[in-house]
Short mmCIF file of C-alpha atoms in Angstrom, two decimals:
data_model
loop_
_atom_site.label_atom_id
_atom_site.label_comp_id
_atom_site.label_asym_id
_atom_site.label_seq_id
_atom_site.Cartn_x
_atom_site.Cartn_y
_atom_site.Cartn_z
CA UNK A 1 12.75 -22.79 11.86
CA UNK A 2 15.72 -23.65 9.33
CA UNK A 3 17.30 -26.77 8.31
CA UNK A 4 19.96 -27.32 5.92
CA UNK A 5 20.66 -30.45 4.84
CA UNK A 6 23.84 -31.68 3.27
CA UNK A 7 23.88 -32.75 -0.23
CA UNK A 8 26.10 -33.44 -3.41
CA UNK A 9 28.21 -30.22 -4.07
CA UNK A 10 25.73 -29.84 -7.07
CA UNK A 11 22.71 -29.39 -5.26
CA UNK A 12 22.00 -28.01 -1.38
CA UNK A 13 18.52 -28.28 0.41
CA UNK A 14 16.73 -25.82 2.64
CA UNK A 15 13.63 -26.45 4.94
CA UNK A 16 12.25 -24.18 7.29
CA UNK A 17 9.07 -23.18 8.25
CA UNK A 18 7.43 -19.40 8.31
CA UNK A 19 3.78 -18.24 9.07
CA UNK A 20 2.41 -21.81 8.98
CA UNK A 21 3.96 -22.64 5.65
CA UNK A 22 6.42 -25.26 5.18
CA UNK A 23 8.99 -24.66 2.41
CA UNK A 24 11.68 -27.07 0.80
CA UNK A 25 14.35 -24.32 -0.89
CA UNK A 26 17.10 -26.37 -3.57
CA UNK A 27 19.97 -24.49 -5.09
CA UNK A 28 20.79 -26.47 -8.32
CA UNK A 29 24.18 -25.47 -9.25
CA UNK A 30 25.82 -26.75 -12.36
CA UNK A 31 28.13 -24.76 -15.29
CA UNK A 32 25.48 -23.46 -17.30
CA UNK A 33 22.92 -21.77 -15.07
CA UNK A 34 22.14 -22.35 -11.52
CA UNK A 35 18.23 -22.77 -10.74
CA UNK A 36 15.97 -22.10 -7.67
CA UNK A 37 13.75 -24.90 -7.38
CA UNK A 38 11.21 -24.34 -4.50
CA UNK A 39 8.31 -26.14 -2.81
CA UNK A 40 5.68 -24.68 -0.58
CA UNK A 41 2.56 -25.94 1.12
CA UNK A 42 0.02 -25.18 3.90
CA UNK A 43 -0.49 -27.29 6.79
CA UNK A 44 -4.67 -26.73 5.23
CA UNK A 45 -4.29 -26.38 2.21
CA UNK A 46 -1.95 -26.02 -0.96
CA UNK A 47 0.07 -22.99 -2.79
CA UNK A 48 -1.31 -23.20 -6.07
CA UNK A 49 1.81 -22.04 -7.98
CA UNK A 50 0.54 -22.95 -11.45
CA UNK A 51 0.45 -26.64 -10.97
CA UNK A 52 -2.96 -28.45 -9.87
CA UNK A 53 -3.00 -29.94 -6.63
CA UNK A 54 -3.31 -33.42 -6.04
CA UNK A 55 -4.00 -36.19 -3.81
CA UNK A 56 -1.75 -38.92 -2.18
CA UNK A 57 -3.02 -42.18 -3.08
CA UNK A 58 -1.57 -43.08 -0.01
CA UNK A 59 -2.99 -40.43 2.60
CA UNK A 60 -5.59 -38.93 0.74
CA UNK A 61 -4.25 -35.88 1.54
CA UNK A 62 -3.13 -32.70 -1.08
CA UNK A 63 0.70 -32.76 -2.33
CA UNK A 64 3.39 -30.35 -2.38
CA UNK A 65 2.83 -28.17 -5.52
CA UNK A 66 6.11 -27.28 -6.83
CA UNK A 67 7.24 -24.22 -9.25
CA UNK A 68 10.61 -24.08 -11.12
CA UNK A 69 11.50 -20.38 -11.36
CA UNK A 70 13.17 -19.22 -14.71
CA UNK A 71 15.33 -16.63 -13.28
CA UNK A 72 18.68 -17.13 -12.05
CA UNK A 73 19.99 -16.46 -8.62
CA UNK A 74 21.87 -13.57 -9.78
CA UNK A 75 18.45 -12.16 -11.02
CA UNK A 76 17.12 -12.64 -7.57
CA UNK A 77 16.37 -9.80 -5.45
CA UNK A 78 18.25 -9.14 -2.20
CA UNK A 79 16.04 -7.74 0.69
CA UNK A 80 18.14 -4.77 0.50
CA UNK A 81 17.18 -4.45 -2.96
CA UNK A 82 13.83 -5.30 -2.87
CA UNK A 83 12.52 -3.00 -0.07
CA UNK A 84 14.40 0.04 -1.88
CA UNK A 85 12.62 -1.43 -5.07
CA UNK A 86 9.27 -0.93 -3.14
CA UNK A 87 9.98 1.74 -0.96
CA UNK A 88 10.44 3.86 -4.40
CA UNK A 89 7.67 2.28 -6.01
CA UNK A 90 5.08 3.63 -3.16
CA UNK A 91 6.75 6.93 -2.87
CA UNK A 92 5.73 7.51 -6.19
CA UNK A 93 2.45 6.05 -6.53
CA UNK A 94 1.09 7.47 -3.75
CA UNK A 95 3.28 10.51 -2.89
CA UNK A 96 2.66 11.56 -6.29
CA UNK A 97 0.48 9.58 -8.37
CA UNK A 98 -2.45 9.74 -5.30
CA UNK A 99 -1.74 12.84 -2.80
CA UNK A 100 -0.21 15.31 -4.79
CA UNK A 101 -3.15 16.66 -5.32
CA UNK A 102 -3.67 17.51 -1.68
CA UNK A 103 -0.82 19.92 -1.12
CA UNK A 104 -1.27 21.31 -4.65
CA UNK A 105 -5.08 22.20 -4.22
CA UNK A 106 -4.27 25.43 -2.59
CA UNK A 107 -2.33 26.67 -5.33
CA UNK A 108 -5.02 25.23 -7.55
CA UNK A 109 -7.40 27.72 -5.77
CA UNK A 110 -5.07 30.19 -5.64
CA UNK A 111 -4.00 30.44 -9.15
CA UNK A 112 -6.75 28.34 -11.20
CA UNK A 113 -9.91 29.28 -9.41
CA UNK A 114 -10.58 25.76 -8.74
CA UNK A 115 -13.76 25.74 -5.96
CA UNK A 116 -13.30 23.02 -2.75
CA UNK A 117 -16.08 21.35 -4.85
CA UNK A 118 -14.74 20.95 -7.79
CA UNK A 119 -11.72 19.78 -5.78
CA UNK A 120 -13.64 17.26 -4.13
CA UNK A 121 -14.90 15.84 -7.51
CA UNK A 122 -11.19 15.97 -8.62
CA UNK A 123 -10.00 13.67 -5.80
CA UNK A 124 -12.89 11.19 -6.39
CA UNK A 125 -11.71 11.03 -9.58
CA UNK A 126 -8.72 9.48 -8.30
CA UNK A 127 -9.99 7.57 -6.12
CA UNK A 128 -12.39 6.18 -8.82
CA UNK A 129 -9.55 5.08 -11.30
CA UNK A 130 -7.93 3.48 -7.82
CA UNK A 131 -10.57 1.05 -7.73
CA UNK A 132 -10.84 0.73 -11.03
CA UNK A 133 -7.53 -0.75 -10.96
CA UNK A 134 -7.81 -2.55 -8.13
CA UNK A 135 -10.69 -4.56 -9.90
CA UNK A 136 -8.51 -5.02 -13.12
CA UNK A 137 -6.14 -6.52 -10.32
CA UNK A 138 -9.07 -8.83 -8.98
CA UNK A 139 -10.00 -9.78 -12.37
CA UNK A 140 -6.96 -10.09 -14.59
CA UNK A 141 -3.93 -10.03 -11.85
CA UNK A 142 -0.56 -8.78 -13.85
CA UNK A 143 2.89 -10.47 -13.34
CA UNK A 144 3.53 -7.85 -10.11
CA UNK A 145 6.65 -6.92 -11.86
CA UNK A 146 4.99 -5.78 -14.64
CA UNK A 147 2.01 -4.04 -12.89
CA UNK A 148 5.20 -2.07 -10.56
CA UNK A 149 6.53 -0.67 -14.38
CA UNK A 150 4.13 0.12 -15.94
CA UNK A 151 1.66 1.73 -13.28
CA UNK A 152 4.46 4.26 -12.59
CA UNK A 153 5.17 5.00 -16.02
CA UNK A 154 1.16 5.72 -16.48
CA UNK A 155 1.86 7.64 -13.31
CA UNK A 156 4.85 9.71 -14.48
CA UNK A 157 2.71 10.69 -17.76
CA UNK A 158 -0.28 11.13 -16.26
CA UNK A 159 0.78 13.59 -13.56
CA UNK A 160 2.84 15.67 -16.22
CA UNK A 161 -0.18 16.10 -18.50
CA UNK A 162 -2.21 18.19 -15.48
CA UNK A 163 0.52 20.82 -15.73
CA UNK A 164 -0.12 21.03 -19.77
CA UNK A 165 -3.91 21.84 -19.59
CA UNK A 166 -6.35 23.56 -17.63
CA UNK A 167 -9.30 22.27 -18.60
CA UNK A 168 -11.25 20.45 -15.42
CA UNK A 169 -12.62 17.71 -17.97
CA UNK A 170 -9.04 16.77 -18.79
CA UNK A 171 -7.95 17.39 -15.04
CA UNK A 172 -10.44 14.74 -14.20
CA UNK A 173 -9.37 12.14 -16.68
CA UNK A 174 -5.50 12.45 -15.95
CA UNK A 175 -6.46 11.91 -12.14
CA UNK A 176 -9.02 8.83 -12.97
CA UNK A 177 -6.06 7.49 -14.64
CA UNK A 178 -2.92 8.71 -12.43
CA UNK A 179 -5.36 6.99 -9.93
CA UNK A 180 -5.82 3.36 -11.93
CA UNK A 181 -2.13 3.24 -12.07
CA UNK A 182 -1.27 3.80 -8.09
CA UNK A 183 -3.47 0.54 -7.58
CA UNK A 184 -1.44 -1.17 -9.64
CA UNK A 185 1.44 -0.10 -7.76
CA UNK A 186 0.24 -1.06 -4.74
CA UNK A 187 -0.42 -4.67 -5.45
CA UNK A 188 2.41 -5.27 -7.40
CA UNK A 189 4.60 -4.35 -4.28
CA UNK A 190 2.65 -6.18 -2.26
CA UNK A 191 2.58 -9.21 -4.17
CA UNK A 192 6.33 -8.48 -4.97
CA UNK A 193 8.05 -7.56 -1.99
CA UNK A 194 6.51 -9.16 0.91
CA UNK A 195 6.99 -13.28 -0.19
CA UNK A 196 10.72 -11.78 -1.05
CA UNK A 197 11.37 -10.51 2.70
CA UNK A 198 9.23 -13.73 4.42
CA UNK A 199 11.08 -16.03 2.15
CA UNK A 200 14.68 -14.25 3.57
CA UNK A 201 13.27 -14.25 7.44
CA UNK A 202 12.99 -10.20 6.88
CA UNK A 203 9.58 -10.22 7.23
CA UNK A 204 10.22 -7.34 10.17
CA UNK A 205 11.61 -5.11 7.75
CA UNK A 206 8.15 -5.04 5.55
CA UNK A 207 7.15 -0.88 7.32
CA UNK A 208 10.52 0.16 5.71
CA UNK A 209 8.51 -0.35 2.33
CA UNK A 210 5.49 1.25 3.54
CA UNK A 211 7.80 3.72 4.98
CA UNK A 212 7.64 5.15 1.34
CA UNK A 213 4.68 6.10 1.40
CA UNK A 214 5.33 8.42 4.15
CA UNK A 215 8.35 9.69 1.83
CA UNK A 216 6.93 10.50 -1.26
CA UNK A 217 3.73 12.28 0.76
CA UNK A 218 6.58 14.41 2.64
CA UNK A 219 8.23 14.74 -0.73
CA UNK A 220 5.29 16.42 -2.65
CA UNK A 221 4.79 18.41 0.17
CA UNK A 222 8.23 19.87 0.30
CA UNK A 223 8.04 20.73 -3.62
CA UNK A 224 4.32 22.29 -2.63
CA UNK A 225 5.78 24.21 -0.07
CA UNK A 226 8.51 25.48 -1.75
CA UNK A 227 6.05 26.01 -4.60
CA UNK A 228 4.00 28.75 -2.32
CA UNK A 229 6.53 30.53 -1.05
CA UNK A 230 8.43 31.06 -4.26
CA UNK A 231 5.03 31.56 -6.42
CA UNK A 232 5.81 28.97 -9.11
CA UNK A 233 2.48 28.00 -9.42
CA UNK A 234 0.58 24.80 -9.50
CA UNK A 235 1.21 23.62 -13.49
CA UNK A 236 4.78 23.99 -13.05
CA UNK A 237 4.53 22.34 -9.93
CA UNK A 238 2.64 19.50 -11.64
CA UNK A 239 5.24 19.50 -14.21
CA UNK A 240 8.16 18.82 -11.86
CA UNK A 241 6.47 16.05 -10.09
CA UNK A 242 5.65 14.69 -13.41
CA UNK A 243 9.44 14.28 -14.07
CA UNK A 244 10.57 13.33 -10.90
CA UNK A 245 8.26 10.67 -11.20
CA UNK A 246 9.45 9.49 -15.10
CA UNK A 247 13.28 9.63 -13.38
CA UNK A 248 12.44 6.92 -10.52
CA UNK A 249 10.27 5.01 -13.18
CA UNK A 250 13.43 4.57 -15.61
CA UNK A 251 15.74 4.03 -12.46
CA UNK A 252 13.32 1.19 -11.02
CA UNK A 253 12.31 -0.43 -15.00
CA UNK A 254 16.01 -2.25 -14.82
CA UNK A 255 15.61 -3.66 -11.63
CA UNK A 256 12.35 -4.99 -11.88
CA UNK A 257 12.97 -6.77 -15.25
CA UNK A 258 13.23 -9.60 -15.29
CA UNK A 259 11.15 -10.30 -11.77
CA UNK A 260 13.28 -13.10 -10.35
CA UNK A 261 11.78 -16.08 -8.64
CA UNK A 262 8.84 -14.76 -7.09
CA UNK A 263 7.47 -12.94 -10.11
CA UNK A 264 5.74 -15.97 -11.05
CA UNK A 265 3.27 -15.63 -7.75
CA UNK A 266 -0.15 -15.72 -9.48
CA UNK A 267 -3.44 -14.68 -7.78
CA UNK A 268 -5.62 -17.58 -7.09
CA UNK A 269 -9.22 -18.20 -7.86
CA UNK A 270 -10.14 -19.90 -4.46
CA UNK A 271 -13.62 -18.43 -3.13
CA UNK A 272 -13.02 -15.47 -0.87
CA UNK A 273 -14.03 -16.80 2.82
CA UNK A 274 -16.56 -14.33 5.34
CA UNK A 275 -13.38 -13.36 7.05
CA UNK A 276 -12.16 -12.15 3.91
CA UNK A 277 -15.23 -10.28 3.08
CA UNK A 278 -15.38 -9.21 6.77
CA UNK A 279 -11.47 -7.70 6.89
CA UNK A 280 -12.51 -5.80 3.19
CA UNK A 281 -15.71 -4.45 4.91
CA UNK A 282 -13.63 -2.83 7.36
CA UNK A 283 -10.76 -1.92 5.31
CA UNK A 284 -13.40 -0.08 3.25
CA UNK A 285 -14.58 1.99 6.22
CA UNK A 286 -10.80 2.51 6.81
CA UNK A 287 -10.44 4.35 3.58
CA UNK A 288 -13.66 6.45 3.93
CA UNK A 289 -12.47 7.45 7.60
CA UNK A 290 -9.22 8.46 6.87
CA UNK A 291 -9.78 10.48 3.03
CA UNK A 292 -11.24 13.51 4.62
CA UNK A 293 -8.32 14.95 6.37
CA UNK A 294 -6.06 13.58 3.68
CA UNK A 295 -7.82 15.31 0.90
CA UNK A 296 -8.60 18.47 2.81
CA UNK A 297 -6.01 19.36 5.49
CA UNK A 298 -3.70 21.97 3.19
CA UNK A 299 -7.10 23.53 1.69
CA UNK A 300 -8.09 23.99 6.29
CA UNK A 301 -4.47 24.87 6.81
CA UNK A 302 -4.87 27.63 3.99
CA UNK A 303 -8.37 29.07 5.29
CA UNK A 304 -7.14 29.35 8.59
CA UNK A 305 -3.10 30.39 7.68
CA UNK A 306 -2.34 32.88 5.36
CA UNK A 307 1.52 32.88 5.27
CA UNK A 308 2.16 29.67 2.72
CA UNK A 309 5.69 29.19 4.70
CA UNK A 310 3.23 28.79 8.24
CA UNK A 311 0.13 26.23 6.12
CA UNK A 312 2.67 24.82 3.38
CA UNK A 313 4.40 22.66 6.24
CA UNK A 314 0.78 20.74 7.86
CA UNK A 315 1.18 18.41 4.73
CA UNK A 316 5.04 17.77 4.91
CA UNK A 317 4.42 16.80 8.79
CA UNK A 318 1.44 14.30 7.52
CA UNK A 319 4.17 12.68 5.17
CA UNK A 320 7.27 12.45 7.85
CA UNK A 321 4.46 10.88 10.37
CA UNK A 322 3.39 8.33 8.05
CA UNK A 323 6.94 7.46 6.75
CA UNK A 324 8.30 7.31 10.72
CA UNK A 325 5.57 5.22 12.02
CA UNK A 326 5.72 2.16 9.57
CA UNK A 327 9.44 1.71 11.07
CA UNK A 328 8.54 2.27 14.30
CA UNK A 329 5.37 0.05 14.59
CA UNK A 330 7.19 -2.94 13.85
CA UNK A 331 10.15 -2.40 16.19
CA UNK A 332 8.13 -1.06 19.09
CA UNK A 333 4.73 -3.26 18.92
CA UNK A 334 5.81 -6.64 17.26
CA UNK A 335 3.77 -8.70 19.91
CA UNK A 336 0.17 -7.11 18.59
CA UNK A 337 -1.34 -8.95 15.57
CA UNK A 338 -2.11 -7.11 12.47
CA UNK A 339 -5.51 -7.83 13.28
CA UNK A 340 -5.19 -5.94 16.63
CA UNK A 341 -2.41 -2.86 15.37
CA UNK A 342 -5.09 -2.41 12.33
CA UNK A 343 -8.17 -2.25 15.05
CA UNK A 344 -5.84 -0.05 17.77
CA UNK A 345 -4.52 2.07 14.89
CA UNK A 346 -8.03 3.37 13.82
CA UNK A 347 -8.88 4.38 17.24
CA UNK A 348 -6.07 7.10 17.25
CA UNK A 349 -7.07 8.15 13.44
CA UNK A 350 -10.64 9.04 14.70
CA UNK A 351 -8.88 11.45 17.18
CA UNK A 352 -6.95 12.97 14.08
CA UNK A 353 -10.59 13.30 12.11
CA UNK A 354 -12.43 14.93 14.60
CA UNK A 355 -9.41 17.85 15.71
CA UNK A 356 -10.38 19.95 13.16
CA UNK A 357 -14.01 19.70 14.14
CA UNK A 358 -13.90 21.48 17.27
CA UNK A 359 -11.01 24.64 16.09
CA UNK A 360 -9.29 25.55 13.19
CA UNK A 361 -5.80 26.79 14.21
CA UNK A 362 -2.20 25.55 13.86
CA UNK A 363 -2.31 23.48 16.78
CA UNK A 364 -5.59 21.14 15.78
CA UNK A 365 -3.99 21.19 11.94
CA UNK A 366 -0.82 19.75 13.41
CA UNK A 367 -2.55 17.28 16.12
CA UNK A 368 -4.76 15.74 12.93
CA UNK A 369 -1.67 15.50 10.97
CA UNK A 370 0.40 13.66 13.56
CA UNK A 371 -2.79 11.36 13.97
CA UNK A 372 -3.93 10.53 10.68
CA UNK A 373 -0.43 10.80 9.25
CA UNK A 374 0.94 8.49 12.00
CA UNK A 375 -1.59 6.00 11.96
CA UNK A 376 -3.12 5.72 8.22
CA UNK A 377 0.05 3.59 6.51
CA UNK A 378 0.62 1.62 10.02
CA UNK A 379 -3.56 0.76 9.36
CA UNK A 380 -2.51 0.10 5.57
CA UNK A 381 0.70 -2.16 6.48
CA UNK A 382 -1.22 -4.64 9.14
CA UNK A 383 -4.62 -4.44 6.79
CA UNK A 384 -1.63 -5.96 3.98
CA UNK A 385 -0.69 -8.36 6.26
CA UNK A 386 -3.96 -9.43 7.69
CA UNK A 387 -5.64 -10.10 3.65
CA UNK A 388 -2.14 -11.98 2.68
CA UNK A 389 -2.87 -14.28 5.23
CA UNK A 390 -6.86 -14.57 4.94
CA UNK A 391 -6.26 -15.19 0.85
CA UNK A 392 -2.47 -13.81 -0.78
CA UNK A 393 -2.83 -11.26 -3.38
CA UNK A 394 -6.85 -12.09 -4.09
CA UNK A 395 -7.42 -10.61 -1.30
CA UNK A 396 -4.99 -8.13 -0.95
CA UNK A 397 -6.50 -6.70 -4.15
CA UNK A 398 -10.11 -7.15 -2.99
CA UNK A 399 -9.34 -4.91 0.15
CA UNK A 400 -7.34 -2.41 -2.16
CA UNK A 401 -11.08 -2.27 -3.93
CA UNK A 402 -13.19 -1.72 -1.00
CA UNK A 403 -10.41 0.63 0.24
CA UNK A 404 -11.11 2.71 -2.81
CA UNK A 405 -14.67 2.69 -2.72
CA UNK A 406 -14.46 3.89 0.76
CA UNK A 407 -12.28 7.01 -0.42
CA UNK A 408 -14.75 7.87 -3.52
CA UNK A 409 -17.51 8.06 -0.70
CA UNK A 410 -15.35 10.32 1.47
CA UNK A 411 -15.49 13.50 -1.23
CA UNK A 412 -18.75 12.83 -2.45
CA UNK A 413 -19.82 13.44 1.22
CA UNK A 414 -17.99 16.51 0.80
CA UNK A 415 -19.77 17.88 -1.96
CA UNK A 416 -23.05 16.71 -0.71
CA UNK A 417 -22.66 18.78 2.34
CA UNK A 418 -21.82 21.48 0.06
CA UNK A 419 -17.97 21.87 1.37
CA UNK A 420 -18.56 21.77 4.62
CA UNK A 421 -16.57 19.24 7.02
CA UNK A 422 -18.27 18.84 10.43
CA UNK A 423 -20.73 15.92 9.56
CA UNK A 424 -18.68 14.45 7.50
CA UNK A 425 -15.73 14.28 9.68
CA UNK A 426 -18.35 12.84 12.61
CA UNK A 427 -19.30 10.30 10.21
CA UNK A 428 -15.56 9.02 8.98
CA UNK A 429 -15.02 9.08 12.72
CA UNK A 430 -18.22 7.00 13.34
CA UNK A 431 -17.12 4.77 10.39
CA UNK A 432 -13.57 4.18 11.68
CA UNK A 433 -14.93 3.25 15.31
CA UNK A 434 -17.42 0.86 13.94
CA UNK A 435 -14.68 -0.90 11.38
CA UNK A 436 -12.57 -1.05 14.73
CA UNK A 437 -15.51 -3.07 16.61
CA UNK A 438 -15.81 -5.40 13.46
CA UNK A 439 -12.44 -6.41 13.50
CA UNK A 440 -12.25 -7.30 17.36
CA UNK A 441 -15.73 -8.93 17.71
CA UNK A 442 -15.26 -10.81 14.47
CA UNK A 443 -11.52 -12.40 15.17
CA UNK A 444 -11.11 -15.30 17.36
CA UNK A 445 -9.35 -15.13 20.27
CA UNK A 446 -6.12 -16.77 18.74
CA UNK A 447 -5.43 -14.21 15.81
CA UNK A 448 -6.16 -11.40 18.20
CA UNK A 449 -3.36 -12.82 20.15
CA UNK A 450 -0.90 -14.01 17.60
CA UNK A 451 2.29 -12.08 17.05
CA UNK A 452 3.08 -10.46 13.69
CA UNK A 453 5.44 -13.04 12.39
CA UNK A 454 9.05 -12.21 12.19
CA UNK A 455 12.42 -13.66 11.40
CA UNK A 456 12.63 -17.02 13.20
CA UNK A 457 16.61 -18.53 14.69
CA UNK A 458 17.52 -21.38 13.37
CA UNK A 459 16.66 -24.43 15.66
#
């Protein structure tokens, strides 16, 4: 709901009301530079915005915190703008910075000798510098515009350095570290984008951002592909992506200078609730479910497919599926909670973990890439959505953590089993039904039912 209320030509006022917030937008205009004031409170409780909160003497009740933003309107973000901002930003953290390592491990076999165990202990790698960064994030949150630059730069140098040794110590430092600086990615565009699209009533839009993802997966598989057939090999391969990713960095450092209004979103200090602890328990299990098939389908595809232009394309079909069904989530479920999509979601990725199990053959390779493909960024969009309303970026970045620790598991199980995939894969499976169960037995009956929110009509 929107009001606009009419004012002095000097000044307008906004209200409207999104999510159970209640916002009061002015646009100061005058010759010298026109300001955004906003304020924004909770029916329960107050947006700490770097002011204290305080009581009415009159109701005893908290006030309206209220944040004057430094940058102009000019300097503020469109939603066009912002979701190609993001879109980018995750198409390169995790397209590259994370799972270009999957579709390259073949050729790492191929041409460096590298053993599935020693691949395994290169992904955790990875995943152990994601959740290192995603506890710098809890800790010591960045200004998200800041955390978006610089984690892809980090990114960009990091991923051109594995094509300039072959050393497996170094290999295993430039992941850690490739790894550290997806997380910070990953909340930064969460923290960035999504107030930016609810604030504009494009709150709809949000799987176009996650649709990257999805993009820079297909991406890297593409350059992988054409890699095999063509025999380039996997340190030029490295190389390339390493560029491509320093290109987008320098496109995207302009536009996110600067920040605009809602780079001065801090994360709060506020203790984290049992819901909150409850939604990172099963976002956890979410990321050891799903890391098996995302780390290993190529190096299955290859054992069971010699022709590189037949395996090469299992990985590019994981990336269209997950860039596809962000979109179409939103526009074909929008009455399911995020609660419920993230619960329903994980049902279908157990199908796409166990395929494999039972046969090895195009067919099974292509079913588990549709599933976990098509469901695991749908699962990481709602499990967004659910933390930013159980806590904001706190515990956006606290799920990001146990979503990390649940992928560092996922290889080490690997290696355990000494390469093998059956009990493993029973056991993500097992992990993802049980995380599924959680989140419907722990949710009351009202956020199982609410509707992801969307863009409201004025009234």
């Amino acid at each position: 709901m929107k009001f606009i209320v009419s004012s002095p030509p000097a000044s307008r006022w906004y209200f409207q009301t999104e999510n159970n917030w209640f916002s009061i937008i002015q646009y100061l205009r005058n010759k010298i530079q026109p300001k955004l004031v906003t304020t924004e409170f909770k029916l329960r409780c107050v947006e700490n915005v770097g002011v204290a909160p305080h009581a009415s003497a009159a109701t005893g009740r908290s006030a309206m915190s209220i944040a004057l933003a430094p940058a102009t309107l000019a300097e503020t973000p469109t939603a066009g703008a912002a979701i190609s901002t993001g879109l980018i930003g995750l198409a390169v953290a995790m397209g590259i910075g994370r799972f270009a390592f999957t579709p390259l491990l073949p050729l790492m076999v191929q041409d460096s000798g590298v053993s599935l165990v020693q691949g395994s202990w290169l992904a955790t790698a990875n995943y152990v510098g994601y959740l290192v960064g995603a506890l710098m994030c809890i800790s010591s949150p960045p200004a998200p515009p800041r955390a978006i630059r610089w984690g892809l730069v980090s990114i960009a140098f990091f991923t051109l350095g594995m094509g300039l040794t072959a050393e497996l110590r170094l290999w295993l430092a430039l992941r850690f570290l490739a790894g550290a600086g997806s997380a910070f990615v990953l909340v930064g565009v969460s923290a960035w984008v999504m107030p930016i699209l609810a604030q504009l009533h494009q709150a709809t839009r949000s799987g176009q951002v996650f649709a990257g993802v999805g993009v820079g997966i297909c991406f890297a598989g593409l350059v992988a592909l054409v890699a095999g057939v063509t025999a380039s090999g996997s340190q030029a391969t490295w190389i390339s992506l390493g560029v491509i990713a320093a290109l987008f960095a320098l496109a995207l450092w302009r536009q996110l200078t600067g920040g605009g209004v809602h780079a001065t979103a801090v994360v709060g200090h506020a203790p984290l609730t049992r819901q909150a602890w409850t939604a990172a328990l099963c976002y956890g299990a979410f990321g050891y479910g799903y890391i098996i098939p995302a780390t290993f389908l190529p190096a299955l595809a290859r054992e069971a497919i010699k022709d590189p232009a037949v395996f090469g394309w299992v990985w590019p079909i994981f990336g269209a599926a997950a860039a596809v069904s962000t979109v179409l989530a939103v526009r074909l479920l929008p009455a399911l909670s995020s609660r419920r999509l993230w619960a329903y979601g994980q049902w279908l990725l157990a199908l796409g973990v166990v395929a494999p199990v039972f046969a090895i053959n195009l067919t099974t390779l292509s079913f588990a890439a549709l599933c976990v493909g098509g469901t695991f960024m749908v699962i990481t969009m709602a499990g967004i959505q659910e933390a930013r309303r159980l806590g904001g970026a706190r515990v956006v970045a606290l799920c990001t953590a146990a979503f990390a620790f649940g992928q560092i598991v996922g290889p080490l199980t690997v290696s355990l089993f000494d390469g093998r995939l059956l009990l493993p894969s029973l056991l993500a499976a097992l992990a993802l039904a049980a995380s599924s169960l959680t989140l419907g037995l722990t949710a009351p009956a009202s956020m199982l039912s609410e509707t992801t929110p969307g863009p409201r009509r004025p009234s």
